[in-house]
CSV table of C-alpha atoms in Angstrom, one decimal:
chain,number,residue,atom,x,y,z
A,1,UNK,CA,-16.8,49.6,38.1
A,2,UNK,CA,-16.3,45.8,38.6
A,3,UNK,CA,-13.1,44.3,36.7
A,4,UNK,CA,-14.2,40.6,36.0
A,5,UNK,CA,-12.0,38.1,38.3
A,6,UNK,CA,-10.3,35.2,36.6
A,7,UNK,CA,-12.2,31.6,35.9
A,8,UNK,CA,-10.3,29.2,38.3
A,9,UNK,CA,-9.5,27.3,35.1
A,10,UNK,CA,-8.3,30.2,32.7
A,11,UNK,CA,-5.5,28.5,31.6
A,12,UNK,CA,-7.2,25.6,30.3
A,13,UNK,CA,-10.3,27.7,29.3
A,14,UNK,CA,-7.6,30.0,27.2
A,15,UNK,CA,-5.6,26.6,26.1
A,16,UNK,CA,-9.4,25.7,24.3
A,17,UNK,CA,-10.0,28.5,22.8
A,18,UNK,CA,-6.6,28.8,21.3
A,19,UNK,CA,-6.9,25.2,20.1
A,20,UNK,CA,-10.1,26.4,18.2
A,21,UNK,CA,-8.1,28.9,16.2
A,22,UNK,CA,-11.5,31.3,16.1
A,23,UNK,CA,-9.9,34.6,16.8
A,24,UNK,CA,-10.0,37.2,14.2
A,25,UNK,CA,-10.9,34.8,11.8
A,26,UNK,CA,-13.3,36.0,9.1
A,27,UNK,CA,-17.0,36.5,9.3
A,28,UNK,CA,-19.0,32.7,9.1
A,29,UNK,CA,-22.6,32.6,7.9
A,30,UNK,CA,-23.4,30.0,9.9
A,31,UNK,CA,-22.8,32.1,13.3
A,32,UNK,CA,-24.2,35.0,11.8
A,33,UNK,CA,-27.1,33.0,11.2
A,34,UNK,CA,-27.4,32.4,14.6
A,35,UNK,CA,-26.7,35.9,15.6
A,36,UNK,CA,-29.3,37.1,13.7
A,37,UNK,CA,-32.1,35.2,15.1
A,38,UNK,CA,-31.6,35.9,18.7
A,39,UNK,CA,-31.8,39.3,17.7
A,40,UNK,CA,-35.1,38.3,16.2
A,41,UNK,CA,-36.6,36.5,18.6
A,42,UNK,CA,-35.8,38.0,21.5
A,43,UNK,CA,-36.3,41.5,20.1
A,44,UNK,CA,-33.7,43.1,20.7
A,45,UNK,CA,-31.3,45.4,18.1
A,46,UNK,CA,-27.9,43.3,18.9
A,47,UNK,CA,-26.6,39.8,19.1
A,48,UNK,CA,-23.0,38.5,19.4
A,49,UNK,CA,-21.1,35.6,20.0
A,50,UNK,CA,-18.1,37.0,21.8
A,51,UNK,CA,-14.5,35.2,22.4
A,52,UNK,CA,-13.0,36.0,26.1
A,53,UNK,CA,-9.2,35.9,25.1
A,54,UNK,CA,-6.2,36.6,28.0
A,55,UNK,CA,-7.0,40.6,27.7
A,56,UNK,CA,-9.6,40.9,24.8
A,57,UNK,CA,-12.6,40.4,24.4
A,58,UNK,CA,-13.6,39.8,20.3
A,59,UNK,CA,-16.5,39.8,18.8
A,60,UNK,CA,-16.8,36.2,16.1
A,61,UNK,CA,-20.4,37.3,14.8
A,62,UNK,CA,-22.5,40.7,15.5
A,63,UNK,CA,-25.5,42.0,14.8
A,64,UNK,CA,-26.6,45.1,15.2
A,65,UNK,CA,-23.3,46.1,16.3
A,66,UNK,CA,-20.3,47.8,14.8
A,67,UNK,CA,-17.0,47.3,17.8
A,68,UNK,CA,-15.1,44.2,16.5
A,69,UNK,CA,-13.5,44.1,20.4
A,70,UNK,CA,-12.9,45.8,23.6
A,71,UNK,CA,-10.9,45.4,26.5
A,72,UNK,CA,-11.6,42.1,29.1
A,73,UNK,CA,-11.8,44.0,31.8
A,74,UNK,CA,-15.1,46.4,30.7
A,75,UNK,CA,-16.8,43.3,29.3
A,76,UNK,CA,-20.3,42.1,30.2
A,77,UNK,CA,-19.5,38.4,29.0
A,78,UNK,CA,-15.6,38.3,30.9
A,79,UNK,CA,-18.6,38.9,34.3
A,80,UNK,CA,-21.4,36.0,32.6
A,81,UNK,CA,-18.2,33.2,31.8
A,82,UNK,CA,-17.8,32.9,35.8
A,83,UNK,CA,-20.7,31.8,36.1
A,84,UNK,CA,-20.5,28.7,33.1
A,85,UNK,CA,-23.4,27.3,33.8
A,86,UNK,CA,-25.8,29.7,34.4
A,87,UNK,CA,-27.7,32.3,32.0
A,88,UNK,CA,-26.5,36.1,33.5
A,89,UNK,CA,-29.4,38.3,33.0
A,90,UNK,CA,-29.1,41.9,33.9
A,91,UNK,CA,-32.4,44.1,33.1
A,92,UNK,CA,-30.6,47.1,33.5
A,93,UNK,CA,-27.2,47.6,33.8
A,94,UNK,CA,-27.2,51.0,36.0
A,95,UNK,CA,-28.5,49.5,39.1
A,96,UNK,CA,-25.9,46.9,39.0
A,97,UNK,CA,-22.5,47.6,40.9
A,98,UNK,CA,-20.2,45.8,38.8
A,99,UNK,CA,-21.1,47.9,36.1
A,100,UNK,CA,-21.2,51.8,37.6
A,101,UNK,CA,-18.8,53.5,35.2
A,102,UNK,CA,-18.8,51.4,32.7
A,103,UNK,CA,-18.0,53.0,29.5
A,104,UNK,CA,-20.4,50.5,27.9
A,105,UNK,CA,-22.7,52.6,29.5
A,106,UNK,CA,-22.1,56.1,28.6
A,107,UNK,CA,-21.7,55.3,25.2
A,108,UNK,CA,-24.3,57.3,22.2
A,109,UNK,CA,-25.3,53.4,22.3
A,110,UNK,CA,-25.4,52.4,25.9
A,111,UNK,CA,-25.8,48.7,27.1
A,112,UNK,CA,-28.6,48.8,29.5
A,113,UNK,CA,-29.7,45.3,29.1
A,114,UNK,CA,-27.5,42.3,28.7
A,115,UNK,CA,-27.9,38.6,28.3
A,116,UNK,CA,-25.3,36.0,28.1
A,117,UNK,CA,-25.5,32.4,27.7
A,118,UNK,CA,-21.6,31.0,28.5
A,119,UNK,CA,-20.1,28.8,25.7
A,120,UNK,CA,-18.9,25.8,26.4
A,121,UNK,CA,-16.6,23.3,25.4
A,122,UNK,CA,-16.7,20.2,25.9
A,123,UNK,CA,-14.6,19.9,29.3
A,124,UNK,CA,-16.6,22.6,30.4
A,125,UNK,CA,-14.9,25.4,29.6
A,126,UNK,CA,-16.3,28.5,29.2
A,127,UNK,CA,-14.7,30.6,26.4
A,128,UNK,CA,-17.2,32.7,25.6
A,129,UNK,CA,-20.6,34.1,25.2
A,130,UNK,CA,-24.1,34.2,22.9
A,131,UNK,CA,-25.2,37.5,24.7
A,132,UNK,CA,-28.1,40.0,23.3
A,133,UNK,CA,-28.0,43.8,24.1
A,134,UNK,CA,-31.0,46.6,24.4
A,135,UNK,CA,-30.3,50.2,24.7
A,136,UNK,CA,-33.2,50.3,27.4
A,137,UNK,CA,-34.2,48.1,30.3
A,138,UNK,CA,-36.1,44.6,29.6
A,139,UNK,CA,-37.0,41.5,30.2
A,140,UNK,CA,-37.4,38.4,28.5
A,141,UNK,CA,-40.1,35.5,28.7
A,142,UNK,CA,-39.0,31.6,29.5
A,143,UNK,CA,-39.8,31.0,25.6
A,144,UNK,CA,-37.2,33.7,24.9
A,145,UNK,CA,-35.2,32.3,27.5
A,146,UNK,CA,-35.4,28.8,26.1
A,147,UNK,CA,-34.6,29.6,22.5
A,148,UNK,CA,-31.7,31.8,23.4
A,149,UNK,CA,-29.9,28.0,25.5
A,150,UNK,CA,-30.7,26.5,22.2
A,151,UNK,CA,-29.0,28.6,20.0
A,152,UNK,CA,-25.9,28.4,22.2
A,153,UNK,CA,-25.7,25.0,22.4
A,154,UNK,CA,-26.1,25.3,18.4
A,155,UNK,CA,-23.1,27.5,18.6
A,156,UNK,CA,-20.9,25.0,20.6
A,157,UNK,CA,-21.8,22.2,18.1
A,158,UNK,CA,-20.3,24.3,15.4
A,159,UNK,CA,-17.3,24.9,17.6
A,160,UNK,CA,-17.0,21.0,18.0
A,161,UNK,CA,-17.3,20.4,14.5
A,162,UNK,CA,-14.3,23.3,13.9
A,163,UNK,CA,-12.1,21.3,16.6
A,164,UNK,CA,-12.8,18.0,15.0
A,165,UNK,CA,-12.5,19.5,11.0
A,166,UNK,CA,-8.9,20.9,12.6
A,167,UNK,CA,-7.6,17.8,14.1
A,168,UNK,CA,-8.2,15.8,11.0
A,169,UNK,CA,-6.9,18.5,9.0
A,170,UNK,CA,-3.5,17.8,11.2
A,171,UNK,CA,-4.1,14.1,10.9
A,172,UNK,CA,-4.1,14.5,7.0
A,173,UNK,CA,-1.0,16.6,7.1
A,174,UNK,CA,0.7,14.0,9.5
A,175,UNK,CA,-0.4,11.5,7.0
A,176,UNK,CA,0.5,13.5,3.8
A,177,UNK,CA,4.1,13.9,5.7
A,178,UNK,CA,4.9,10.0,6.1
A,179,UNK,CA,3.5,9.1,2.7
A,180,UNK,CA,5.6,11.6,1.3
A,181,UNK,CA,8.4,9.9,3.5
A,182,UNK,CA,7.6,6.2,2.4
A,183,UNK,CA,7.5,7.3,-1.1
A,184,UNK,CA,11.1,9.0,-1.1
A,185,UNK,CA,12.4,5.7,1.0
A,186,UNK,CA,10.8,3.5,-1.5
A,187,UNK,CA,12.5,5.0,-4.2
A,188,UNK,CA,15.6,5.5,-3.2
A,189,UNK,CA,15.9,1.9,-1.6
A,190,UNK,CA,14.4,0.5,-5.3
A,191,UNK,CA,17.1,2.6,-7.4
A,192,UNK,CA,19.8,1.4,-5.1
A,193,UNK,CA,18.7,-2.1,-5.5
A,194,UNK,CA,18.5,-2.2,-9.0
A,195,UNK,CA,22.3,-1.7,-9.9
A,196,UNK,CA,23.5,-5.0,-7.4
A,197,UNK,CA,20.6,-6.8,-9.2
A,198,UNK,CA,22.1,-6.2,-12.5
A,199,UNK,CA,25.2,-6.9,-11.2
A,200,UNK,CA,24.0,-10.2,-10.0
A,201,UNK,CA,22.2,-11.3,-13.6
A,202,UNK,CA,25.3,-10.3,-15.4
A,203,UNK,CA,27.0,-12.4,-12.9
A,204,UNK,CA,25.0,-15.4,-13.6
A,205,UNK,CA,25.5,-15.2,-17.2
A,206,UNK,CA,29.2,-15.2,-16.9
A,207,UNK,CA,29.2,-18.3,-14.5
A,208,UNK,CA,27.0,-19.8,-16.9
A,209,UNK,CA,29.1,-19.6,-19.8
A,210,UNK,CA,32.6,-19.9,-18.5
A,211,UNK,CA,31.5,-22.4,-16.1
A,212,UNK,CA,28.7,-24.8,-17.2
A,213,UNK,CA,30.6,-27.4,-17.8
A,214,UNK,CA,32.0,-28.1,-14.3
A,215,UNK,CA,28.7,-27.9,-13.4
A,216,UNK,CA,26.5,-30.9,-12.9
A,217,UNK,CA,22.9,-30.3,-14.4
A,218,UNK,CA,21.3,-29.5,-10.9
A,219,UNK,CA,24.2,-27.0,-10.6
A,220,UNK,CA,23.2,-24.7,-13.8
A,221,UNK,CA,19.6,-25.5,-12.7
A,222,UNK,CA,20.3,-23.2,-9.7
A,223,UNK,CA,22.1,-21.1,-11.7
A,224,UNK,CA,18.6,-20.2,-13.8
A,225,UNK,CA,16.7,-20.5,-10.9
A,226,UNK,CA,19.3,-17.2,-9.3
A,227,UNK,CA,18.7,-15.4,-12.8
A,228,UNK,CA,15.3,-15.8,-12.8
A,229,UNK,CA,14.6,-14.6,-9.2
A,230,UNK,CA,16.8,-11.4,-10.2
A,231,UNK,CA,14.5,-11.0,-13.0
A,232,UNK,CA,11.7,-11.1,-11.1
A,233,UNK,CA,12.9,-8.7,-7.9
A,234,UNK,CA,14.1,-6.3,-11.0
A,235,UNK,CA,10.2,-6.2,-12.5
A,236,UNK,CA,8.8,-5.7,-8.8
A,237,UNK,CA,11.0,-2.5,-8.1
A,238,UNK,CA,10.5,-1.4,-11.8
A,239,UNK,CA,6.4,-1.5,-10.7
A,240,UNK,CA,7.1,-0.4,-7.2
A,241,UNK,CA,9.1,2.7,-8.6
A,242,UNK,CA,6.1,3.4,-12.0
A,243,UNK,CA,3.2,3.1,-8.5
A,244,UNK,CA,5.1,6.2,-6.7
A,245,UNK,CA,6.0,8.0,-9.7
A,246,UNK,CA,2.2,7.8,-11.0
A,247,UNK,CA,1.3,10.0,-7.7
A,248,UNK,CA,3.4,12.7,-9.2
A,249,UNK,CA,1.7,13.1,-12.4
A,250,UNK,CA,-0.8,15.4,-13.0
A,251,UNK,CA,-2.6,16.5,-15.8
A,252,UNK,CA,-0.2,19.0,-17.3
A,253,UNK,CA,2.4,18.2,-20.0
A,254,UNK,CA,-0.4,18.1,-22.5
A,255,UNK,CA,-0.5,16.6,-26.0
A,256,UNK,CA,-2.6,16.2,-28.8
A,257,UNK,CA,-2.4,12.4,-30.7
A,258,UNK,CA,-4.4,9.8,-32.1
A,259,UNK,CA,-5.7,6.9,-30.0
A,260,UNK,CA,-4.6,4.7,-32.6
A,261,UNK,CA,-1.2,5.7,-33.2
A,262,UNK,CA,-0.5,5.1,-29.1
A,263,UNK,CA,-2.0,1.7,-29.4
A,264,UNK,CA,-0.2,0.5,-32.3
A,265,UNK,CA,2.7,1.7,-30.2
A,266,UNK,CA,2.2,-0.4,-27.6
A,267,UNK,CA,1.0,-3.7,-29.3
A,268,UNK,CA,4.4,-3.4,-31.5
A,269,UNK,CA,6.2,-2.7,-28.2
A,270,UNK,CA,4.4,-6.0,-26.4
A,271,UNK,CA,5.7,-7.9,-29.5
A,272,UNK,CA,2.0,-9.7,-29.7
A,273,UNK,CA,2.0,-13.5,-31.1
A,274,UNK,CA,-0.6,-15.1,-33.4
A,275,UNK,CA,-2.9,-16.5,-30.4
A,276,UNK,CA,-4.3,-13.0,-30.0
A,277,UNK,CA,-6.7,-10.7,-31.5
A,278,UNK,CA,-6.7,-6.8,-30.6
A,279,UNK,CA,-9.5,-5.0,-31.5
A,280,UNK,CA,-8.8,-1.0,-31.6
A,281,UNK,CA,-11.4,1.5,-31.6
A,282,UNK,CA,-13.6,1.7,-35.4
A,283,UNK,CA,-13.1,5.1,-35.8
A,284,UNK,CA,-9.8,7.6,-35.0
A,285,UNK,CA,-9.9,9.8,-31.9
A,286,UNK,CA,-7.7,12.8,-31.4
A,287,UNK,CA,-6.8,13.0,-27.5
A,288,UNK,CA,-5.6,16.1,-25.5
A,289,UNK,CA,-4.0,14.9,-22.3
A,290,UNK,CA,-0.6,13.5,-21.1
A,291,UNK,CA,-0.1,10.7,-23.1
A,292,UNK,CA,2.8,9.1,-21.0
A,293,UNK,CA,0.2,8.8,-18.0
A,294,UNK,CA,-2.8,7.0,-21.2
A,295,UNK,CA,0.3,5.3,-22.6
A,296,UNK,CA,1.2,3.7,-19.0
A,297,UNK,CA,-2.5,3.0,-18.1
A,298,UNK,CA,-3.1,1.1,-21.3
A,299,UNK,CA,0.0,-0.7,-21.7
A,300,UNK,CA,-0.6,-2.2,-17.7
A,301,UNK,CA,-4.5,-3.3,-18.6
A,302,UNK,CA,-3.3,-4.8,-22.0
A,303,UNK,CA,-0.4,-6.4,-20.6
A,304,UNK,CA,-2.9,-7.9,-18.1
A,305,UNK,CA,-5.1,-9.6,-20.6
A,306,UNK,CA,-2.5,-11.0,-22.3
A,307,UNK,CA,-0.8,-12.2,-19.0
A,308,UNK,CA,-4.3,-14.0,-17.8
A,309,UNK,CA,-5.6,-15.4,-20.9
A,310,UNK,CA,-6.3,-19.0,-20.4
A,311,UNK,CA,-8.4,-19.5,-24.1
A,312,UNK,CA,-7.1,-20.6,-27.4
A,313,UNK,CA,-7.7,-17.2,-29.1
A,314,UNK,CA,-7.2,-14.5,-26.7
A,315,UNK,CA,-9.6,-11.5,-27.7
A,316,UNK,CA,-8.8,-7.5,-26.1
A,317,UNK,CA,-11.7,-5.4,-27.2
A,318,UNK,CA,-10.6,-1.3,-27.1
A,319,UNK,CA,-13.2,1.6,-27.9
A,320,UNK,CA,-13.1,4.9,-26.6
A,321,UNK,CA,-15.9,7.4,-27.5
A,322,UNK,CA,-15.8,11.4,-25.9
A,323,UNK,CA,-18.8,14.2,-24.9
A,324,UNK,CA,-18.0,17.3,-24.2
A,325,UNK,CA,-16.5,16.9,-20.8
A,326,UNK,CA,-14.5,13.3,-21.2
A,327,UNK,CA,-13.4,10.8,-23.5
A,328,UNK,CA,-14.8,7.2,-22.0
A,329,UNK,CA,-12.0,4.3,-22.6
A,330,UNK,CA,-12.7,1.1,-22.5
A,331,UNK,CA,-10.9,-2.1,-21.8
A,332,UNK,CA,-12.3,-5.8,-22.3
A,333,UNK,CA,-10.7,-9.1,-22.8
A,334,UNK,CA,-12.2,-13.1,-23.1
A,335,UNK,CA,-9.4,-14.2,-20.7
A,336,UNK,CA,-9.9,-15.7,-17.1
A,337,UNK,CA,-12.2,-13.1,-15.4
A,338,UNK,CA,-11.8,-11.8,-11.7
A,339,UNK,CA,-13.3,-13.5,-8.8
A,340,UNK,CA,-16.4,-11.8,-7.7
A,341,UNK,CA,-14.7,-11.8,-3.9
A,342,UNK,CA,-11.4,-9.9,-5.7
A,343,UNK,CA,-13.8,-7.0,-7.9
A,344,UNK,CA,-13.7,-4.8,-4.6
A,345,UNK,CA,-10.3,-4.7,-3.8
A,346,UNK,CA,-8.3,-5.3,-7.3
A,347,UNK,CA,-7.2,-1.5,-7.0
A,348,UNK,CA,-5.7,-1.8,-3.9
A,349,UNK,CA,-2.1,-2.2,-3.3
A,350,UNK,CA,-0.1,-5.6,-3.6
A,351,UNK,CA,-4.0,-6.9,-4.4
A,352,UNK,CA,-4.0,-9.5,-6.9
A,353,UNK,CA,-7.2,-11.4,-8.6
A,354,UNK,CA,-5.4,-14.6,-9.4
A,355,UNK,CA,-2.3,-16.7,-8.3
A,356,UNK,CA,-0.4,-17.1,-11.5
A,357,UNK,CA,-0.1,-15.5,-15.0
A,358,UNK,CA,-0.6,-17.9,-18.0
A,359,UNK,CA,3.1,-18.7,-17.5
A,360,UNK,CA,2.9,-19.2,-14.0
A,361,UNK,CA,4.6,-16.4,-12.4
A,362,UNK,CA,2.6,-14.4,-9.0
A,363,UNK,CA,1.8,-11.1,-10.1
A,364,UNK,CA,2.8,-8.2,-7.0
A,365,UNK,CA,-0.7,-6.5,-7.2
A,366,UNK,CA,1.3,-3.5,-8.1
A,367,UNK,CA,0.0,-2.7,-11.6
A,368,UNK,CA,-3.9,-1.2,-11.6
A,369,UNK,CA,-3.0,0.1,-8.0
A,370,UNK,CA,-0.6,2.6,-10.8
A,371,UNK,CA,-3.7,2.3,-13.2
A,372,UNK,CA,-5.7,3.9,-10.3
A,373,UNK,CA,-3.3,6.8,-9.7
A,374,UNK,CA,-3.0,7.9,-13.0
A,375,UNK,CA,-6.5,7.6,-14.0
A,376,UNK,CA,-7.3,9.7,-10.8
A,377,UNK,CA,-4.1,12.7,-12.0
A,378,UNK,CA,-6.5,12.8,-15.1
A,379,UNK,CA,-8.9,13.9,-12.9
A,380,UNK,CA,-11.0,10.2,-14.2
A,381,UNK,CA,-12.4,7.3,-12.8
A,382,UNK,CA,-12.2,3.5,-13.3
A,383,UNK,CA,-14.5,0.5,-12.9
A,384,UNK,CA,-14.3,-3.0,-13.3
A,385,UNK,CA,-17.0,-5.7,-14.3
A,386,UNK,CA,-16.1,-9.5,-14.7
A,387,UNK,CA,-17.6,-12.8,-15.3
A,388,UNK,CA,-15.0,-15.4,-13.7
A,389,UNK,CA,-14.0,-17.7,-16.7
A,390,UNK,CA,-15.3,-15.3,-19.3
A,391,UNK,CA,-13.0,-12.2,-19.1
A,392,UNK,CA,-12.5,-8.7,-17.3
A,393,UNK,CA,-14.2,-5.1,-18.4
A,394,UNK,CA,-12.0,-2.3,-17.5
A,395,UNK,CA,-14.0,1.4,-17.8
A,396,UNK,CA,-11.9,4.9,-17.3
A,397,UNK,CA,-12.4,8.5,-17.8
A,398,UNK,CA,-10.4,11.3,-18.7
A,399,UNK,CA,-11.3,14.9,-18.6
A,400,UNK,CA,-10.7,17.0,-20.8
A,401,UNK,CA,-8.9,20.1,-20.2
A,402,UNK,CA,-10.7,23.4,-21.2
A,403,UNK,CA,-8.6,25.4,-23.9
């Protein structure tokens, strides 16, 4: 007997097929799929894609055969993978010197006649074989031939899809990694700005008071100007912190409550003055969910109609209606609209539809970025239609969580 030499390239040949994390992996239909055809078609009672490891050689998908491995150096396919690109036919494996003493051969099920087609990666590495095995001698046709190529290369498309599925697999966790980093560093940098910001509005009150005289009106002009800034670096880092927080929630925490009740909440919260009308939904809704993630969610849209309402009477339309899978709420106001060229991104990050509020302060495109999040940890969607000048629809879903 023959022991099979070693591929000039065996270390990157072994580096590829340890990249492609294949062995003793569990059984794939879409191999044995393959498997089971070039059984079929070239008539013959086994099929196999085989791995050639260091010492091993393992056996991904089999038909017609029951040896998940055996040792490198009695394998058929270690002999057909130094030979990459070339089919290695042998009609009968007892006139061929490599193979005299073989146990392969004096098995109860002896393997007379072999065909491998070498696997390839895409360097060119060979790192195993699509082989097909008869118990007696026999040949194949160029039909046969052809189909058998074709399956293999079928093979090594599915072992290029593996390799890419794996590298963006470790792409996502690299991802996952410095998202989870950012969102810890954003965080902690926002709570350890918010005490020195305190400090410097309390600060600007107590020059104000003891010390407005002295100053000339340009003087406590600044002064307002320094507070108001604070107040306005204070409101960022409160959104920044709600926009990382909302990726923690999730749909546990569960309560039952009425629609209404959480919307007369917030409108007494929001302190609403006569210029507005709020409608709320016509008839009561009992909700099962987490109410601080609905209660954030509909404070920021509401908060956003009042903030870009340019009309006399500012209108907020609310209705919320359920099947037996979600409850569909909806949010709709008469105030400025969003610009057509804003609709796609309004969800995004530090995205904002328009340049100032009804009192003229920027917005930080924070707000339905955390509207998105937490819509999404209730396993919803959202939408958005708008007429610029005419007012903004806002549509989200929330499942509802089987008993």
């Amino acid at each position: 007997m023959q022991i099979p030499a070693k591929p000039i390239n065996e270390q990157d040949r072994l580096l590829e097929l340890q990249q492609l994390k294949l062995m003793h992996t569990e059984a794939d239909a879409n191999f044995d799929i393959i498997t089971r055809l070039a059984s079929a078609i070239c008539d013959v009672p086994i099929a196999l894609i085989s791995l050639i490891d260091a010492d091993k050689q393992w056996f991904k998908s089999k038909t017609g055969w029951d040896i998940c491995d055996t040792e490198r150096d009695i394998s058929f396919c270690a002999h057909a993978i130094l030979q990459p690109k070339d089919i290695t036919i042998i009609p009968d494996s007892r006139l061929d010197e490599r193979f005299k003493d073989n146990p392969l051969l004096t098995s109860d099920y002896p393997v007379i006649f072999y065909t491998g087609v070498p696997l390839l990666t895409k360097k060119g590495n060979a790192i195993g074989t699509l082989c097909i095995i008869d118990h007696k001698p026999k040949t194949l046709s160029n039909s046969q031939i052809t189909s058998l190529k074709d399956l293999a290369s079928q093979v090594e498309s599915l072992f290029e899809l593996r390799k890419s599925n794996l590298q963006l697999r470790e792409v996502e966790s690299l991802l996952q990694k410095k998202n989870e980093q950012l969102r810890k560093f954003a965080g902690t940098v926002s709570h350890d700005m918010k005490m020195p910001l305190a400090n410097m509005i309390l600060t600007t009150d107590i020059l104000k008071a003891k010390y407005a005289p002295s100053f000339d009106e340009q003087g406590n002009n600044y002064l307002s100007y320094l507070k108001q800034s604070s107040f306005s670096l204070s409101e960022y880092i409160d959104n920044l912190l709600s926009y990382y927080e909302s990726e923690e929630l999730t749909v546990q925490n569960l309560e039952v409550f009425d629609l209404h009740d959480l919307l007369e909440d917030i409108i007494d919260l929001l302190n609403i003055n006569e210029d507005y009308i709020i409608n709320l939904p016509e008839n009561g809704i009992d909700i099962q969910t987490n109410k601080s993630a609905l209660n954030q969610i509909l404070l920021n849209l509401i908060t956003n109609s009042l903030k870009y309402n340019d009309k006399e009477t500012g209108i907020i339309d609310i209705n919320c209606v359920e099947d037996h899978a979600y409850y569909y709420i909806q949010v709709s106001d008469n105030g400025k609209g969003i610009p057509q060229d804003k609709i796609e991104s309004i969800f995004d990050l530090f995205s904002t539809a328009s340049e100032t509020d009804n009192k003229g302060k920027k917005g930080n495109g924070i707000g339905l970025s955390t509207v998105r999040n937490l819509v999404h940890s209730l396993d919803g969607i959202i939408s958005v239609s708008s007429k610029e000048k005419e007012g903004a629809t806002f549509d989200f879903t929330i499942k509802k969580v089987s008993a």
